CSV table of C-alpha atoms in Angstrom, one decimal:
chain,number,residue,atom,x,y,z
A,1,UNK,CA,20.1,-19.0,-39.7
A,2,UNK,CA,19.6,-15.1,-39.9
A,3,UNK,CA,21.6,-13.9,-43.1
A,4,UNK,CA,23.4,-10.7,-41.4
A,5,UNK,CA,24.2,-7.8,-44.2
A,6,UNK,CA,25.9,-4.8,-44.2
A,7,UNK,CA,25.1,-2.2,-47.0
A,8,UNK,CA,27.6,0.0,-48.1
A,9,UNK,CA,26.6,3.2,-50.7
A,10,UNK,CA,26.7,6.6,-50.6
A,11,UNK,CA,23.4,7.3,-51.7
A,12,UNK,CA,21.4,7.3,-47.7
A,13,UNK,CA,18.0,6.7,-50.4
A,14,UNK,CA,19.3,4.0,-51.5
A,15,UNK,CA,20.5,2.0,-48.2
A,16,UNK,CA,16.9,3.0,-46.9
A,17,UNK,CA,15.4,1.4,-49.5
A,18,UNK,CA,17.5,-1.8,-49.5
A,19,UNK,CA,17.6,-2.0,-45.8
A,20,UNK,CA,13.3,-1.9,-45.9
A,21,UNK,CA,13.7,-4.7,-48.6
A,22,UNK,CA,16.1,-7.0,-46.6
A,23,UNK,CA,14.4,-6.3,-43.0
A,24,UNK,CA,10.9,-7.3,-44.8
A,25,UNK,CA,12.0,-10.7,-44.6
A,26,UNK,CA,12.3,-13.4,-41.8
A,27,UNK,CA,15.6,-14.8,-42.9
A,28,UNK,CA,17.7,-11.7,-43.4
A,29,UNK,CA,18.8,-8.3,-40.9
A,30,UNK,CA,21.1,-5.1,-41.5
A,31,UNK,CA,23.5,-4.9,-39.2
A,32,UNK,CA,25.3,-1.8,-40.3
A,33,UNK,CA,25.4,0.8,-43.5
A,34,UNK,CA,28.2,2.7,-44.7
A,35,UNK,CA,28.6,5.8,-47.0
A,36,UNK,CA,31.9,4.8,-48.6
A,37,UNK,CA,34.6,2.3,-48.9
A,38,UNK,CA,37.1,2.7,-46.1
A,39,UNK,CA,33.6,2.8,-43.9
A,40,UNK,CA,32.9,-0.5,-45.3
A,41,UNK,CA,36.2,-2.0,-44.3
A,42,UNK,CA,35.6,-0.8,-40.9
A,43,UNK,CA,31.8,-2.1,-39.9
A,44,UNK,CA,33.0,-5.0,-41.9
A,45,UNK,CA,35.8,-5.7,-39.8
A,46,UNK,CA,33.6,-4.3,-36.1
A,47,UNK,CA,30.5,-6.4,-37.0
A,48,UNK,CA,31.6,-9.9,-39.4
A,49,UNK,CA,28.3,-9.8,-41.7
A,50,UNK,CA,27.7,-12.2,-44.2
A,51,UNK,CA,27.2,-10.4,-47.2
A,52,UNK,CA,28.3,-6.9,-48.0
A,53,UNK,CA,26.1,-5.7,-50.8
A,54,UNK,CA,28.8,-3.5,-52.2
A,55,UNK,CA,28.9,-0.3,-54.2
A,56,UNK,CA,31.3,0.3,-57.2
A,57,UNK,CA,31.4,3.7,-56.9
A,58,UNK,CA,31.9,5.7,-53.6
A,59,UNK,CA,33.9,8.7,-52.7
A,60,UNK,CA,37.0,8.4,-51.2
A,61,UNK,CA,37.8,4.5,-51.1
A,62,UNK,CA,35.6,3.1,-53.8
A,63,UNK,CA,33.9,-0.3,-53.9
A,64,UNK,CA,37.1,-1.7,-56.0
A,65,UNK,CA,39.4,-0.9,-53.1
A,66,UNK,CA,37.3,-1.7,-50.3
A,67,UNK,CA,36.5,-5.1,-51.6
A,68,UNK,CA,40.2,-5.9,-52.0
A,69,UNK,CA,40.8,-5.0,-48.4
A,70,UNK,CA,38.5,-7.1,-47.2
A,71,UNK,CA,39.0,-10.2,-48.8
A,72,UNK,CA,42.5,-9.4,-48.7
A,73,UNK,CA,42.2,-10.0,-44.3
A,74,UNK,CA,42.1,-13.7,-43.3
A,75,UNK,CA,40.1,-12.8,-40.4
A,76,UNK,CA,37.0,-11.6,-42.6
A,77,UNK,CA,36.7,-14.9,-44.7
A,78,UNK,CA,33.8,-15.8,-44.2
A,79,UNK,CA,32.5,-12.5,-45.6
A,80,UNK,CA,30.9,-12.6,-49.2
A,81,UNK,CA,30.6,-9.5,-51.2
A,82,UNK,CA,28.0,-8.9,-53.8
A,83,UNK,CA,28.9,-5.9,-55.9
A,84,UNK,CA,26.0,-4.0,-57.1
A,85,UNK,CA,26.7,-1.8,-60.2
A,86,UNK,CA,26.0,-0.2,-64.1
A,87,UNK,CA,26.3,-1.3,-67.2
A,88,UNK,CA,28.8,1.2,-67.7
A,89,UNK,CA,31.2,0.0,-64.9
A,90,UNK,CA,32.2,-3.7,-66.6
A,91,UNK,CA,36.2,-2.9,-65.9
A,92,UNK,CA,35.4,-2.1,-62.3
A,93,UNK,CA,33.5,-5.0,-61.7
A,94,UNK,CA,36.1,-7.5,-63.3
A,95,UNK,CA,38.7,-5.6,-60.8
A,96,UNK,CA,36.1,-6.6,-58.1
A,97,UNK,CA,35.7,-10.5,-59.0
A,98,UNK,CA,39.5,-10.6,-59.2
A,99,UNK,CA,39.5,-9.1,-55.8
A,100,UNK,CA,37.2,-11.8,-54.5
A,101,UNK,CA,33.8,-10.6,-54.8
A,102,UNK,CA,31.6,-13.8,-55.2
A,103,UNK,CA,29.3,-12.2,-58.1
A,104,UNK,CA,27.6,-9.2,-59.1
A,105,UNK,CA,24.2,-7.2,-59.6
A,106,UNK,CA,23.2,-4.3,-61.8
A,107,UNK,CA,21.3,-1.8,-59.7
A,108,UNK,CA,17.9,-1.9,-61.7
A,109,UNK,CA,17.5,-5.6,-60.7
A,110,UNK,CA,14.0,-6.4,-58.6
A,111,UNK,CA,13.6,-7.0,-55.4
A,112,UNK,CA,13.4,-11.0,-55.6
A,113,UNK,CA,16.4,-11.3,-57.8
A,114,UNK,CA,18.5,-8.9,-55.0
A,115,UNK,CA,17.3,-11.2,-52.1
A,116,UNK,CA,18.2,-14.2,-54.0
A,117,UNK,CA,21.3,-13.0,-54.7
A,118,UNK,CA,21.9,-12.5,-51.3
A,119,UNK,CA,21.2,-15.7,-50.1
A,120,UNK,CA,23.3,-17.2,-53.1
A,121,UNK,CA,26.8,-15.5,-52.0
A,122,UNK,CA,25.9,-15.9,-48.3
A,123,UNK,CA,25.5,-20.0,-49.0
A,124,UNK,CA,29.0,-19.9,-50.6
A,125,UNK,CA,27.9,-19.8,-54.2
A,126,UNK,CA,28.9,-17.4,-56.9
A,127,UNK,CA,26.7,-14.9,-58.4
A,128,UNK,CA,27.8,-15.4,-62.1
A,129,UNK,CA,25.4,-16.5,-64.6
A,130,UNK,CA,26.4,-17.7,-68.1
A,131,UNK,CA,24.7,-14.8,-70.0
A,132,UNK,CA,25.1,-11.6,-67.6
A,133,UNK,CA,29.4,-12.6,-67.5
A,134,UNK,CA,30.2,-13.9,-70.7
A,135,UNK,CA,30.9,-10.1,-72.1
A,136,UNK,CA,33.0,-9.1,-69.0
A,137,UNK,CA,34.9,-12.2,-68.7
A,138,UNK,CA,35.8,-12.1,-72.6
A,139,UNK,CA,36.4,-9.0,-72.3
A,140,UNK,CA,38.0,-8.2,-68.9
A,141,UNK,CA,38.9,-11.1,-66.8
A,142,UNK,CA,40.6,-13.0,-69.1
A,143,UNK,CA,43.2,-10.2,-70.2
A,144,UNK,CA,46.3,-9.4,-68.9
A,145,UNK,CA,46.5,-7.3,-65.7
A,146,UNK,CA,49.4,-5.8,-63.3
A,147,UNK,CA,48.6,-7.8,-60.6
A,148,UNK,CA,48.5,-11.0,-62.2
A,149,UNK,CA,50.3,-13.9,-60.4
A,150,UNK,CA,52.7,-15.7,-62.9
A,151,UNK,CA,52.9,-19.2,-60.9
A,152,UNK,CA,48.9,-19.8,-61.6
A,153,UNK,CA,49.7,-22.0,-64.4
A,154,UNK,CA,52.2,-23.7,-61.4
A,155,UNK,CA,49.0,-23.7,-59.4
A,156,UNK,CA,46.8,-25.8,-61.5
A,157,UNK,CA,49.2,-28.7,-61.5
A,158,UNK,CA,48.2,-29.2,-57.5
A,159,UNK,CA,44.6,-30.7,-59.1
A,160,UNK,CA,43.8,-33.9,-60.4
A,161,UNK,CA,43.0,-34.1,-64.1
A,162,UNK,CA,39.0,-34.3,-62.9
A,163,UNK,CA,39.3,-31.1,-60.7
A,164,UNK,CA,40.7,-29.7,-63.6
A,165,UNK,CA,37.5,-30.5,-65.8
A,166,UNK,CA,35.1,-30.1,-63.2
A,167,UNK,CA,36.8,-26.5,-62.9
A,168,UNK,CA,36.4,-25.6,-66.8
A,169,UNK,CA,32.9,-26.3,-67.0
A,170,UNK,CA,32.5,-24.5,-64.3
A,171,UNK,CA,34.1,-21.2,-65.4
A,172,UNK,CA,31.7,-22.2,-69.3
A,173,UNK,CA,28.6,-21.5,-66.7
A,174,UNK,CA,27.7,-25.0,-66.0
A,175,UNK,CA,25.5,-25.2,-62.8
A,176,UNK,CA,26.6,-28.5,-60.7
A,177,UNK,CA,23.7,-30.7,-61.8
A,178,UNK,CA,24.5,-29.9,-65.9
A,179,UNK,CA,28.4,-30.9,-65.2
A,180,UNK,CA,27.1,-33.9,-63.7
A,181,UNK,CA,25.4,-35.0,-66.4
A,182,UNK,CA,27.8,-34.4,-68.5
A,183,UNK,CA,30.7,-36.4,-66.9
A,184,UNK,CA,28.4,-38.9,-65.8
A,185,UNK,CA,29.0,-38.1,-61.7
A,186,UNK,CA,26.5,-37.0,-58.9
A,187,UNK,CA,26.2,-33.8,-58.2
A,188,UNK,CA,27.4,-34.2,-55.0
A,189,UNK,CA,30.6,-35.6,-56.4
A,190,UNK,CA,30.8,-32.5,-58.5
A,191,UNK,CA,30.5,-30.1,-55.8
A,192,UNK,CA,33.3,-32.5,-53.9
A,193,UNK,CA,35.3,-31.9,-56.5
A,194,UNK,CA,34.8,-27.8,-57.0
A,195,UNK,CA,35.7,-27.3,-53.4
A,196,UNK,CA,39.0,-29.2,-53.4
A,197,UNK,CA,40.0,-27.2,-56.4
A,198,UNK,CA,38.6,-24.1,-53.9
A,199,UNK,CA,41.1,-25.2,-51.5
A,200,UNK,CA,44.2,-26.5,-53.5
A,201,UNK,CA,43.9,-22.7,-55.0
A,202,UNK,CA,42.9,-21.0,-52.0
A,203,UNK,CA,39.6,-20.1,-53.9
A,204,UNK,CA,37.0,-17.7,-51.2
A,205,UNK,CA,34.3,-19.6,-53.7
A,206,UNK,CA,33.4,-20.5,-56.9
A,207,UNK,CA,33.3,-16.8,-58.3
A,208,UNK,CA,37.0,-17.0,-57.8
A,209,UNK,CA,37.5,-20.2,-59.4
A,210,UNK,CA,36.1,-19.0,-62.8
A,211,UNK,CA,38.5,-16.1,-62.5
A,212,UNK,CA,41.6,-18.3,-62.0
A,213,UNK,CA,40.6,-20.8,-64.7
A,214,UNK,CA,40.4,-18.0,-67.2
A,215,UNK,CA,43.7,-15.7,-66.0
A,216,UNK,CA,45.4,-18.9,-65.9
A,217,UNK,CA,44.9,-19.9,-69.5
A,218,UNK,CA,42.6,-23.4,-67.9
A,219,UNK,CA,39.7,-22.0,-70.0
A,220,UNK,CA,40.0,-19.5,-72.9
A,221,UNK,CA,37.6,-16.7,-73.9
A,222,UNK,CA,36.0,-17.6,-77.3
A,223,UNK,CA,38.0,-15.8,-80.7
A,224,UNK,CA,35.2,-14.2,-82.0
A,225,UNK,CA,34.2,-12.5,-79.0
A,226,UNK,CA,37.9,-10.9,-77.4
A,227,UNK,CA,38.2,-6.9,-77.8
């Protein structure tokens, strides 16, 4: 199956280069590019890619906003964006993940790791490694926020007491095959149990499902490491 992605940045440079990159490649094809956010929204909704590698900063609509509007429209579920940003833009990017981006890659990242990530977010996986989130989540996701929905302590009752665990180790970083091991299950069974607890909290994927265990007290951000 052809991965179908849609770049969205307002550097033209830039989407040349990554559009080169993605084409170079049997499994993967550009089907549009946009220069800002609102842009994005609208090839996203005219042409259904994928993956929509996703710029923080734009003019006008930024990457934030345009993100939420997509994942906000039933119709575009099975769209995955991967939000490509700085060092410097850690707040933004938590915005993002809360938004539903399925993960995250800082621009500087080489051409292997970017196509990898792509493929990662377009199978349904997140893009959130243990080491590259562990500052933002402490930091960010886990801290109080406007939009936050009071009733996701509610929500967590809907899952058994082994969707609830599988869940946690999830949001610590665990990769299926390590919480297997752990609880003694098969990985399959693991990944059973991470999509039910996708579904019972209307999780896109499992990006989101570290975000809820953490805004929803499930899993709490080390002592030593909060601001």
């Amino acid at each position: 199956m052809t991965i179908r992605v849609l770049l969205a940045d307002d550097q033209a440079l830039l989407r040349a280069t990554f559009r080169i990159l993605i084409e170079s490649v049997a499994d993967m094809t550009v089907v549009a590019e946009a220069a800002d956010g609102q842009e994005a929204v609208d090839l996203t909704e005219t042409h259904r890619p994928d993956v929509v590698i996703m710029d923080i900063r734009m003019p006008n609509v930024d990457g934030v906003a345009a993100t939420a509007a997509i994942c906000a429209r039933p119709e575009l579920a099975g769209t995955r964006i991967l939000v490509l940003t700085t060092f410097e833009d850690d707040r933004n990017v938590a915005k993002a993940l809360r938004a539903g981006a399925s993960g995250f890659l800082g621009k500087g990242v080489s051409p292997e790791v970017l196509l990898s990530g792509i493929r990662t977010v377009a199978a349904g996986d997140s893009l959130l490694s243990p080491l590259a989130t562990r500052a933002l989540i402490t930091r960010f996701l886990a801290g109080p926020d406007t939009d936050d929905v009071p009733a996701l302590p509610d929500l967590l009752k809907t899952l058994t007491d082994r969707e609830r665990e599988v869940m946690a180790l999830a949001a610590h970083g665990r990769s299926n095959a390590e919480i297997a091991a752990e609880l003694f299950l098969s990985p399959l069974t693991v990944r059973s149990h991470i999509q039910r607890a996708m579904t019972k909290l209307d999780a896109r994927d499992r990006a989101q499902l570290v975000v809820v265990a953490y805004r929803s007290g499930l899993v709490k951000p080390p002592p030593a490491e909060r601001d």
